Amino acid sequence: MKNISLFATLLFALLFAATACSSDERPDSSQQMVDGDGIEIEGAWARPGSEGRMSAAYFLITNFTDEDDRLLSAESDVAQNVEIHESYEQENDMVGMRELESVDIPVQSTIRLEQGGMHIMLIQLTRSISDGDSFELTLNFENYGEVVLDIPVRL
Amino acid sequence: MKFRYLFFIFITLLISTLLISCGPDRLDDYSGDSYELVNQNGETVVFPDDFEGNPVFVGFIYTHCPDICSFITSNLKKVHDELDSDDDTQFILITFDPERDTPDVLKSYASAFDMDTEPYHFLTGDTETIDELMRRVNVRTNITDELAEKSDQDIYFINHSDKILLIDSRSRLVFDYGGSMTPVEIFIEDHQKL
């Protein structure tokens, strides 16, 4: 009986430790989601940038619909051109950037647009944007249609 | 008595040597180099000479870069914010795109990040000097022409090294980081080793 209690305590401790460790892990870019409605955008933000220069917007896209979808484009009056881009590592520790035609958003998955990866690129800003500002960004999905976001600017 | 005196000196020297050797290894020495650059206020700055006496974080950017360079810039600001208010460490961002990144452009970029005053220094220079400096610090760049046809302005992007350096007060390179991805805590921890 004493051994069973000891075993149960150890098992509980192991489970507790495993839970504590996993809570720090970042979700995968295609994390399975179970709760929500439609296409949901979370954690949107953009970098500061000066007029005529560049910025980038980042967020998570979760597809709660019952069909695969695709981010086709983005629009905003804060920049002359708005494109979907991806930063990637090259040889010799160099980083490059390339335009993406679209981003697949499989059903019940979350896609992460983040630093050093996929992002919405704001080319030739029409005004300077600083920490604390915000601007409107419209995302166009193949099936879901338009999603309008208010993007806060922060460091 | 004389022997004890000599023994005391020997021990002192030994401890001093050990303490010095406990610091981080030096990866390079820039104390013999000198580059005449211009800061965001249009003032001439000689790198690294004008910064000797203080530890210096140096990042390499260009202002048309929306993703990686903004993180390099922001990373340096966060490091500064984490240091004691009376710390004399300087923070330098040098462009490798001097033709477009004039002092005025750098001033505007610095303002957007709320970094347009000391201890932040945004530096540019003539193309030849910048190229020479980039070779010296092993920052590689190559221009892409992906966007050239999309605007009446001269828009192009640059593939580049992602780098921040930590240089000690004697202009010696002590740490070489991936600029955008290195956590702020690592910079702080290494800075404390100087």
mmCIF file of C-alpha atoms in Angstrom:
data_model
loop_
_atom_site.group_PDB
_atom_site.id
_atom_site.type_symbol
_atom_site.label_atom_id
_atom_site.label_comp_id
_atom_site.label_asym_id
_atom_site.label_seq_id
_atom_site.Cartn_x
_atom_site.Cartn_y
_atom_site.Cartn_z
ATOM 1 C CA MET A 1 0.000 0.000 0.000
ATOM 2 C CA LYS A 2 2.851 2.272 0.917
ATOM 3 C CA ASN A 3 4.532 1.498 -2.460
ATOM 4 C CA ILE A 4 1.325 2.323 -4.348
ATOM 5 C CA SER A 5 1.072 5.691 -2.591
ATOM 6 C CA LEU A 6 4.700 6.428 -3.408
ATOM 7 C CA PHE A 7 4.155 5.435 -7.038
ATOM 8 C CA ALA A 8 1.040 7.635 -7.267
ATOM 9 C CA THR A 9 2.916 10.596 -5.783
ATOM 10 C CA LEU A 10 5.778 10.144 -8.238
ATOM 11 C CA LEU A 11 3.355 9.848 -11.156
ATOM 12 C CA PHE A 12 1.559 13.020 -10.061
ATOM 13 C CA ALA A 13 4.881 14.865 -9.757
ATOM 14 C CA LEU A 14 5.934 13.728 -13.240
ATOM 15 C CA LEU A 15 2.625 14.810 -14.756
ATOM 16 C CA PHE A 16 2.847 18.158 -12.962
ATOM 17 C CA ALA A 17 6.403 18.699 -14.234
ATOM 18 C CA ALA A 18 5.425 17.765 -17.785
ATOM 19 C CA THR A 19 2.484 20.192 -17.671
ATOM 20 C CA ALA A 20 4.661 22.977 -16.295
ATOM 21 C CA CYS A 21 7.276 22.445 -19.015
ATOM 22 C CA SER A 22 4.802 22.309 -21.855
ATOM 23 C CA SER A 23 3.148 25.562 -20.796
ATOM 24 C CA ASP A 24 6.236 27.470 -21.977
ATOM 25 C CA GLU A 25 6.264 25.962 -25.428
ATOM 26 C CA ARG A 26 5.188 28.069 -28.363
ATOM 27 C CA PRO A 27 2.444 26.576 -30.493
ATOM 28 C CA ASP A 28 3.365 25.265 -33.928
ATOM 29 C CA SER A 29 2.466 27.349 -36.929
ATOM 30 C CA SER A 30 -0.183 24.754 -37.759
ATOM 31 C CA GLN A 31 -1.514 24.194 -34.246
ATOM 32 C CA GLN A 32 -4.851 22.390 -33.994
ATOM 33 C CA MET A 33 -7.626 24.632 -32.679
ATOM 34 C CA VAL A 34 -11.040 23.619 -31.418
ATOM 35 C CA ASP A 35 -12.881 26.765 -30.305
ATOM 36 C CA GLY A 36 -13.947 29.707 -32.394
ATOM 37 C CA ASP A 37 -15.867 30.937 -35.388
ATOM 38 C CA GLY A 38 -14.881 31.808 -38.946
ATOM 39 C CA ILE A 39 -11.417 33.195 -39.596
ATOM 40 C CA GLU A 40 -9.968 34.733 -36.449
ATOM 41 C CA ILE A 41 -6.938 37.007 -36.192
ATOM 42 C CA GLU A 42 -5.029 37.334 -32.910
ATOM 43 C CA GLY A 43 -2.067 39.302 -31.621
ATOM 44 C CA ALA A 44 -1.857 41.724 -34.539
ATOM 45 C CA TRP A 45 0.852 44.380 -34.419
ATOM 46 C CA ALA A 46 3.288 46.223 -36.646
ATOM 47 C CA ARG A 47 6.727 47.771 -36.375
ATOM 48 C CA PRO A 48 7.301 51.535 -36.382
ATOM 49 C CA GLY A 49 8.459 52.987 -39.680
ATOM 50 C CA SER A 50 9.085 56.365 -41.251
ATOM 51 C CA GLU A 51 7.231 57.860 -44.228
ATOM 52 C CA GLY A 52 8.472 56.481 -47.532
ATOM 53 C CA ARG A 53 10.083 53.508 -45.862
ATOM 54 C CA MET A 54 8.907 50.053 -44.788
ATOM 55 C CA SER A 55 7.169 48.295 -41.973
ATOM 56 C CA ALA A 56 5.806 44.827 -41.371
ATOM 57 C CA ALA A 57 2.662 43.511 -39.696
ATOM 58 C CA TYR A 58 2.406 40.256 -37.766
ATOM 59 C CA PHE A 59 -0.477 38.170 -36.375
ATOM 60 C CA LEU A 60 -1.903 34.681 -35.998
ATOM 61 C CA ILE A 61 -4.616 33.476 -38.385
ATOM 62 C CA THR A 62 -6.886 30.674 -37.203
ATOM 63 C CA ASN A 63 -9.299 28.940 -39.549
ATOM 64 C CA PHE A 64 -12.378 27.786 -37.587
ATOM 65 C CA THR A 65 -14.460 27.259 -40.738
ATOM 66 C CA ASP A 66 -15.134 23.809 -42.187
ATOM 67 C CA GLU A 67 -13.051 24.335 -45.328
ATOM 68 C CA ASP A 68 -9.449 25.138 -46.194
ATOM 69 C CA ASP A 69 -8.829 28.759 -47.012
ATOM 70 C CA ARG A 70 -6.062 30.946 -48.378
ATOM 71 C CA LEU A 71 -4.851 34.467 -47.616
ATOM 72 C CA LEU A 72 -4.619 36.079 -51.042
ATOM 73 C CA SER A 73 -3.691 39.686 -50.361
ATOM 74 C CA ALA A 74 -3.783 42.606 -47.947
ATOM 75 C CA GLU A 75 -4.588 46.304 -48.366
ATOM 76 C CA SER A 76 -4.036 49.446 -46.340
ATOM 77 C CA ASP A 77 -3.827 53.159 -46.988
ATOM 78 C CA VAL A 78 -0.792 53.326 -44.697
ATOM 79 C CA ALA A 79 1.457 52.061 -47.514
ATOM 80 C CA GLN A 80 1.674 52.379 -51.287
ATOM 81 C CA ASN A 81 2.139 48.631 -51.679
ATOM 82 C CA VAL A 82 1.070 45.881 -49.302
ATOM 83 C CA GLU A 83 2.382 42.392 -49.978
ATOM 84 C CA ILE A 84 2.770 39.032 -48.302
ATOM 85 C CA HIS A 85 6.442 38.336 -47.758
ATOM 86 C CA GLU A 86 8.672 35.801 -46.096
ATOM 87 C CA SER A 87 12.101 36.263 -44.559
ATOM 88 C CA TYR A 88 14.324 33.245 -44.891
ATOM 89 C CA GLU A 89 17.834 32.185 -44.010
ATOM 90 C CA GLN A 90 20.373 31.878 -46.765
ATOM 91 C CA GLU A 91 23.848 30.426 -46.778
ATOM 92 C CA ASN A 92 26.642 32.199 -44.865
ATOM 93 C CA ASP A 93 24.273 33.411 -42.127
ATOM 94 C CA MET A 94 22.574 35.827 -44.487
ATOM 95 C CA VAL A 95 18.873 36.572 -44.492
ATOM 96 C CA GLY A 96 16.771 37.284 -47.534
ATOM 97 C CA MET A 97 13.181 38.100 -48.265
ATOM 98 C CA ARG A 98 10.787 36.930 -50.954
ATOM 99 C CA GLU A 99 7.208 37.651 -51.942
ATOM 100 C CA LEU A 100 4.582 34.960 -51.431
ATOM 101 C CA GLU A 101 1.590 34.701 -53.764
ATOM 102 C CA SER A 102 -0.665 33.469 -50.959
ATOM 103 C CA VAL A 103 -0.698 31.679 -47.610
ATOM 104 C CA ASP A 104 -2.638 28.441 -47.154
ATOM 105 C CA ILE A 105 -4.814 28.338 -44.029
ATOM 106 C CA PRO A 106 -5.928 24.709 -43.616
ATOM 107 C CA VAL A 107 -9.176 24.023 -41.800
ATOM 108 C CA GLN A 108 -8.902 24.065 -37.984
ATOM 109 C CA SER A 109 -5.325 25.352 -37.994
ATOM 110 C CA THR A 110 -3.392 28.423 -36.910
ATOM 111 C CA ILE A 111 -0.810 30.051 -39.169
ATOM 112 C CA ARG A 112 1.704 32.365 -37.597
ATOM 113 C CA LEU A 113 2.974 35.497 -39.354
ATOM 114 C CA GLU A 114 5.957 36.396 -37.223
ATOM 115 C CA GLN A 115 9.384 37.974 -36.957
ATOM 116 C CA GLY A 116 11.869 36.404 -39.345
ATOM 117 C CA GLY A 117 9.145 34.447 -41.136
ATOM 118 C CA MET A 118 5.986 35.280 -43.040
ATOM 119 C CA HIS A 119 4.736 38.841 -42.639
ATOM 120 C CA ILE A 120 2.607 41.492 -44.271
ATOM 121 C CA MET A 121 5.012 43.912 -45.821
ATOM 122 C CA LEU A 122 4.073 47.590 -45.903
ATOM 123 C CA ILE A 123 6.099 49.144 -48.706
ATOM 124 C CA GLN A 124 6.636 52.904 -48.898
ATOM 125 C CA LEU A 125 4.644 54.075 -45.913
ATOM 126 C CA THR A 126 2.354 57.002 -46.714
ATOM 127 C CA ARG A 127 2.968 58.369 -43.206
ATOM 128 C CA SER A 128 5.307 57.666 -40.324
ATOM 129 C CA ILE A 129 3.974 55.210 -37.785
ATOM 130 C CA SER A 130 5.334 55.155 -34.246
ATOM 131 C CA ASP A 131 4.868 53.201 -31.054
ATOM 132 C CA GLY A 132 1.263 53.766 -29.900
ATOM 133 C CA ASP A 133 -0.172 54.528 -33.382
ATOM 134 C CA SER A 134 -2.560 52.222 -35.208
ATOM 135 C CA PHE A 135 -3.809 51.759 -38.770
ATOM 136 C CA GLU A 136 -6.396 49.742 -40.670
ATOM 137 C CA LEU A 137 -5.394 46.659 -42.623
ATOM 138 C CA THR A 138 -7.756 44.563 -44.752
ATOM 139 C CA LEU A 139 -7.000 40.891 -45.376
ATOM 140 C CA ASN A 140 -8.576 39.146 -48.380
ATOM 141 C CA PHE A 141 -9.265 35.421 -48.039
ATOM 142 C CA GLU A 142 -10.193 33.202 -50.954
ATOM 143 C CA ASN A 143 -13.328 31.761 -49.296
ATOM 144 C CA TYR A 144 -14.001 33.827 -46.178
ATOM 145 C CA GLY A 145 -13.685 37.191 -47.895
ATOM 146 C CA GLU A 146 -12.501 40.361 -46.186
ATOM 147 C CA VAL A 147 -11.307 40.733 -42.615
ATOM 148 C CA VAL A 148 -10.628 44.307 -41.477
ATOM 149 C CA LEU A 149 -8.098 44.761 -38.670
ATOM 150 C CA ASP A 150 -6.965 47.657 -36.526
ATOM 151 C CA ILE A 151 -3.211 47.122 -36.216
ATOM 152 C CA PRO A 152 -1.405 48.691 -33.227
ATOM 153 C CA VAL A 153 2.161 49.844 -33.770
ATOM 154 C CA ARG A 154 4.725 48.933 -31.145
ATOM 155 C CA LEU A 155 8.413 48.303 -30.656
ATOM 156 C CA MET B 1 61.253 40.890 4.652
ATOM 157 C CA LYS B 2 62.334 41.557 1.090
ATOM 158 C CA PHE B 3 61.265 38.031 0.072
ATOM 159 C CA ARG B 4 57.799 38.563 1.599
ATOM 160 C CA TYR B 5 57.479 41.859 -0.260
ATOM 161 C CA LEU B 6 58.398 40.228 -3.600
ATOM 162 C CA PHE B 7 56.082 37.314 -2.875
ATOM 163 C CA PHE B 8 53.220 39.778 -2.226
ATOM 164 C CA ILE B 9 53.853 41.518 -5.569
ATOM 165 C CA PHE B 10 54.019 38.159 -7.363
ATOM 166 C CA ILE B 11 50.686 37.038 -5.888
ATOM 167 C CA THR B 12 49.052 40.367 -6.746
ATOM 168 C CA LEU B 13 50.253 40.128 -10.355
ATOM 169 C CA LEU B 14 49.123 36.512 -10.562
ATOM 170 C CA ILE B 15 45.637 37.328 -9.307
ATOM 171 C CA SER B 16 45.379 40.315 -11.671
ATOM 172 C CA THR B 17 46.394 38.143 -14.618
ATOM 173 C CA LEU B 18 43.886 35.490 -13.648
ATOM 174 C CA LEU B 19 41.109 38.055 -13.292
ATOM 175 C CA ILE B 20 41.867 39.549 -16.699
ATOM 176 C CA SER B 21 41.946 36.127 -18.338
ATOM 177 C CA CYS B 22 38.581 35.270 -16.763
ATOM 178 C CA GLY B 23 36.852 37.807 -19.046
ATOM 179 C CA PRO B 24 35.375 36.825 -22.387
ATOM 180 C CA ASP B 25 37.729 35.896 -25.219
ATOM 181 C CA ARG B 26 38.358 38.645 -27.742
ATOM 182 C CA LEU B 27 37.221 37.671 -31.236
ATOM 183 C CA ASP B 28 38.813 40.591 -33.035
ATOM 184 C CA ASP B 29 40.489 43.914 -32.365
ATOM 185 C CA TYR B 30 39.239 47.073 -34.094
ATOM 186 C CA SER B 31 41.441 49.486 -32.152
ATOM 187 C CA GLY B 32 43.705 49.933 -35.180
ATOM 188 C CA ASP B 33 40.803 50.659 -37.518
ATOM 189 C CA SER B 34 39.254 54.025 -38.215
ATOM 190 C CA TYR B 35 36.199 54.873 -40.337
ATOM 191 C CA GLU B 36 34.910 58.389 -40.864
ATOM 192 C CA LEU B 37 31.118 58.251 -40.806
ATOM 193 C CA VAL B 38 28.198 60.643 -40.326
ATOM 194 C CA ASN B 39 25.505 60.347 -37.673
ATOM 195 C CA GLN B 40 21.770 61.056 -37.940
ATOM 196 C CA ASN B 41 22.421 64.694 -37.058
ATOM 197 C CA GLY B 42 24.897 65.167 -39.898
ATOM 198 C CA GLU B 43 27.884 65.218 -37.529
ATOM 199 C CA THR B 44 31.142 63.486 -38.420
ATOM 200 C CA VAL B 45 31.864 60.462 -36.260
ATOM 201 C CA VAL B 46 34.979 58.317 -36.325
ATOM 202 C CA PHE B 47 34.285 54.664 -35.636
ATOM 203 C CA PRO B 48 35.401 53.069 -33.385
ATOM 204 C CA ASP B 49 37.744 55.820 -32.086
ATOM 205 C CA ASP B 50 35.003 58.159 -30.865
ATOM 206 C CA PHE B 51 33.431 55.383 -28.805
ATOM 207 C CA GLU B 52 36.568 54.106 -27.078
ATOM 208 C CA GLY B 53 36.200 54.114 -23.325
ATOM 209 C CA ASN B 54 32.657 52.720 -23.425
ATOM 210 C CA PRO B 55 31.238 49.318 -24.294
ATOM 211 C CA VAL B 56 29.386 49.483 -27.616
ATOM 212 C CA PHE B 57 26.629 47.402 -29.146
ATOM 213 C CA VAL B 58 26.687 47.698 -32.946
ATOM 214 C CA GLY B 59 23.889 46.560 -35.261
ATOM 215 C CA PHE B 60 23.855 46.620 -39.069
ATOM 216 C CA ILE B 61 20.690 47.661 -40.874
ATOM 217 C CA TYR B 62 19.109 49.401 -43.840
ATOM 218 C CA THR B 63 15.933 51.410 -43.496
ATOM 219 C CA HIS B 64 14.094 49.806 -46.437
ATOM 220 C CA CYS B 65 14.196 46.529 -44.513
ATOM 221 C CA PRO B 66 10.821 45.929 -42.845
ATOM 222 C CA ASP B 67 11.361 42.722 -40.914
ATOM 223 C CA ILE B 68 14.824 41.664 -39.752
ATOM 224 C CA CYS B 69 16.370 45.146 -39.421
ATOM 225 C CA SER B 70 13.465 46.485 -37.380
ATOM 226 C CA PHE B 71 14.051 43.639 -34.930
ATOM 227 C CA ILE B 72 17.766 44.378 -34.771
ATOM 228 C CA THR B 73 16.909 48.021 -34.031
ATOM 229 C CA SER B 74 14.265 47.135 -31.478
ATOM 230 C CA ASN B 75 16.559 44.593 -29.825
ATOM 231 C CA LEU B 76 19.162 47.263 -29.138
ATOM 232 C CA LYS B 77 16.534 49.571 -27.659
ATOM 233 C CA LYS B 78 15.329 46.792 -25.372
ATOM 234 C CA VAL B 79 18.898 46.085 -24.237
ATOM 235 C CA HIS B 80 19.362 49.760 -23.397
ATOM 236 C CA ASP B 81 16.066 49.811 -21.501
ATOM 237 C CA GLU B 82 17.239 46.834 -19.417
ATOM 238 C CA LEU B 83 20.573 48.387 -18.434
ATOM 239 C CA ASP B 84 20.995 50.684 -15.434
ATOM 240 C CA SER B 85 20.116 54.279 -16.185
ATOM 241 C CA ASP B 86 23.665 55.427 -15.410
ATOM 242 C CA ASP B 87 25.280 52.829 -17.675
ATOM 243 C CA ASP B 88 27.523 54.450 -20.295
ATOM 244 C CA THR B 89 27.163 51.789 -22.998
ATOM 245 C CA GLN B 90 26.636 53.237 -26.479
ATOM 246 C CA PHE B 91 24.322 51.799 -29.145
ATOM 247 C CA ILE B 92 25.259 52.145 -32.799
ATOM 248 C CA LEU B 93 23.312 51.182 -35.892
ATOM 249 C CA ILE B 94 25.290 51.392 -39.129
ATOM 250 C CA THR B 95 23.561 51.260 -42.496
ATOM 251 C CA PHE B 96 24.959 49.149 -45.309
ATOM 252 C CA ASP B 97 22.762 51.083 -47.770
ATOM 253 C CA PRO B 98 24.420 54.535 -47.649
ATOM 254 C CA GLU B 99 23.051 55.726 -50.989
ATOM 255 C CA ARG B 100 19.475 55.725 -49.683
ATOM 256 C CA ASP B 101 20.145 56.010 -45.949
ATOM 257 C CA THR B 102 21.228 59.624 -45.678
ATOM 258 C CA PRO B 103 21.518 61.292 -42.249
ATOM 259 C CA ASP B 104 17.985 62.731 -42.665
ATOM 260 C CA VAL B 105 16.555 59.320 -43.515
ATOM 261 C CA LEU B 106 18.327 57.774 -40.532
ATOM 262 C CA LYS B 107 17.028 60.587 -38.300
ATOM 263 C CA SER B 108 13.480 59.876 -39.404
ATOM 264 C CA TYR B 109 13.943 56.117 -38.920
ATOM 265 C CA ALA B 110 15.436 56.681 -35.456
ATOM 266 C CA SER B 111 12.514 58.932 -34.505
ATOM 267 C CA ALA B 112 10.004 56.245 -35.464
ATOM 268 C CA PHE B 113 11.715 53.961 -32.939
ATOM 269 C CA ASP B 114 12.063 56.759 -30.379
ATOM 270 C CA MET B 115 15.856 56.346 -30.631
ATOM 271 C CA ASP B 116 16.967 59.664 -32.089
ATOM 272 C CA THR B 117 19.018 60.814 -29.096
ATOM 273 C CA GLU B 118 22.102 59.493 -27.279
ATOM 274 C CA PRO B 119 23.149 56.834 -26.508
ATOM 275 C CA TYR B 120 21.816 55.832 -29.926
ATOM 276 C CA HIS B 121 23.930 56.624 -32.975
ATOM 277 C CA PHE B 122 22.667 55.890 -36.490
ATOM 278 C CA LEU B 123 25.640 56.062 -38.834
ATOM 279 C CA THR B 124 26.094 56.287 -42.589
ATOM 280 C CA GLY B 125 28.986 57.307 -44.797
ATOM 281 C CA ASP B 126 30.299 57.270 -48.323
ATOM 282 C CA THR B 127 29.853 54.007 -50.189
ATOM 283 C CA GLU B 128 33.545 53.161 -50.257
ATOM 284 C CA THR B 129 33.961 53.612 -46.499
ATOM 285 C CA ILE B 130 30.799 51.663 -45.693
ATOM 286 C CA ASP B 131 31.831 48.808 -48.001
ATOM 287 C CA GLU B 132 35.248 48.657 -46.382
ATOM 288 C CA LEU B 133 33.732 48.680 -42.906
ATOM 289 C CA MET B 134 31.241 45.938 -43.776
ATOM 290 C CA ARG B 135 34.046 43.745 -45.080
ATOM 291 C CA ARG B 136 36.000 44.368 -41.879
ATOM 292 C CA VAL B 137 33.120 43.287 -39.620
ATOM 293 C CA ASN B 138 32.064 40.417 -41.918
ATOM 294 C CA VAL B 139 28.654 41.816 -42.810
ATOM 295 C CA ARG B 140 27.760 40.443 -46.237
ATOM 296 C CA THR B 141 25.189 42.060 -48.504
ATOM 297 C CA ASN B 142 23.802 41.550 -51.967
ATOM 298 C CA ILE B 143 21.091 43.551 -53.691
ATOM 299 C CA THR B 144 17.936 41.947 -55.042
ATOM 300 C CA ASP B 145 15.899 43.692 -57.738
ATOM 301 C CA GLU B 146 12.584 42.068 -56.946
ATOM 302 C CA LEU B 147 10.616 45.298 -56.562
ATOM 303 C CA ALA B 148 12.349 47.461 -59.116
ATOM 304 C CA GLU B 149 9.474 47.514 -61.578
ATOM 305 C CA LYS B 150 6.733 48.142 -59.006
ATOM 306 C CA SER B 151 7.424 51.756 -58.276
ATOM 307 C CA ASP B 152 8.698 54.898 -59.921
ATOM 308 C CA GLN B 153 11.171 55.123 -57.061
ATOM 309 C CA ASP B 154 14.356 53.109 -56.843
ATOM 310 C CA ILE B 155 13.111 50.263 -54.676
ATOM 311 C CA TYR B 156 15.215 47.214 -54.071
ATOM 312 C CA PHE B 157 15.916 44.951 -51.175
ATOM 313 C CA ILE B 158 19.182 43.672 -49.797
ATOM 314 C CA ASN B 159 19.963 40.190 -48.601
ATOM 315 C CA HIS B 160 22.275 40.657 -45.678
ATOM 316 C CA SER B 161 23.953 39.250 -42.583
ATOM 317 C CA ASP B 162 21.839 39.413 -39.443
ATOM 318 C CA LYS B 163 24.310 40.732 -36.913
ATOM 319 C CA ILE B 164 24.875 42.620 -33.672
ATOM 320 C CA LEU B 165 28.359 43.000 -32.194
ATOM 321 C CA LEU B 166 29.403 43.762 -28.638
ATOM 322 C CA ILE B 167 32.676 45.711 -28.566
ATOM 323 C CA ASP B 168 34.477 46.446 -25.314
ATOM 324 C CA SER B 169 35.794 49.809 -24.141
ATOM 325 C CA ARG B 170 39.122 49.138 -25.889
ATOM 326 C CA SER B 171 37.474 48.548 -29.286
ATOM 327 C CA ARG B 172 37.884 44.782 -29.123
ATOM 328 C CA LEU B 173 35.129 42.519 -30.412
ATOM 329 C CA VAL B 174 33.941 40.273 -27.591
ATOM 330 C CA PHE B 175 30.623 38.880 -28.842
ATOM 331 C CA ASP B 176 29.094 38.369 -32.292
ATOM 332 C CA TYR B 177 25.345 37.626 -32.329
ATOM 333 C CA GLY B 178 22.519 36.875 -34.700
ATOM 334 C CA GLY B 179 21.019 40.339 -34.484
ATOM 335 C CA SER B 180 17.279 39.812 -34.726
ATOM 336 C CA MET B 181 16.780 36.514 -32.952
ATOM 337 C CA THR B 182 19.071 36.765 -29.920
ATOM 338 C CA PRO B 183 17.074 37.205 -26.687
ATOM 339 C CA VAL B 184 17.682 40.452 -24.812
ATOM 340 C CA GLU B 185 18.712 38.484 -21.690
ATOM 341 C CA ILE B 186 21.704 37.043 -23.565
ATOM 342 C CA PHE B 187 22.946 40.521 -24.501
ATOM 343 C CA ILE B 188 22.542 41.667 -20.893
ATOM 344 C CA GLU B 189 24.278 38.592 -19.483
ATOM 345 C CA ASP B 190 27.262 39.015 -21.826
ATOM 346 C CA HIS B 191 27.428 42.747 -21.189
ATOM 347 C CA GLN B 192 27.817 42.008 -17.473
ATOM 348 C CA LYS B 193 30.901 39.897 -18.236
ATOM 349 C CA LEU B 194 32.819 42.917 -19.571
#
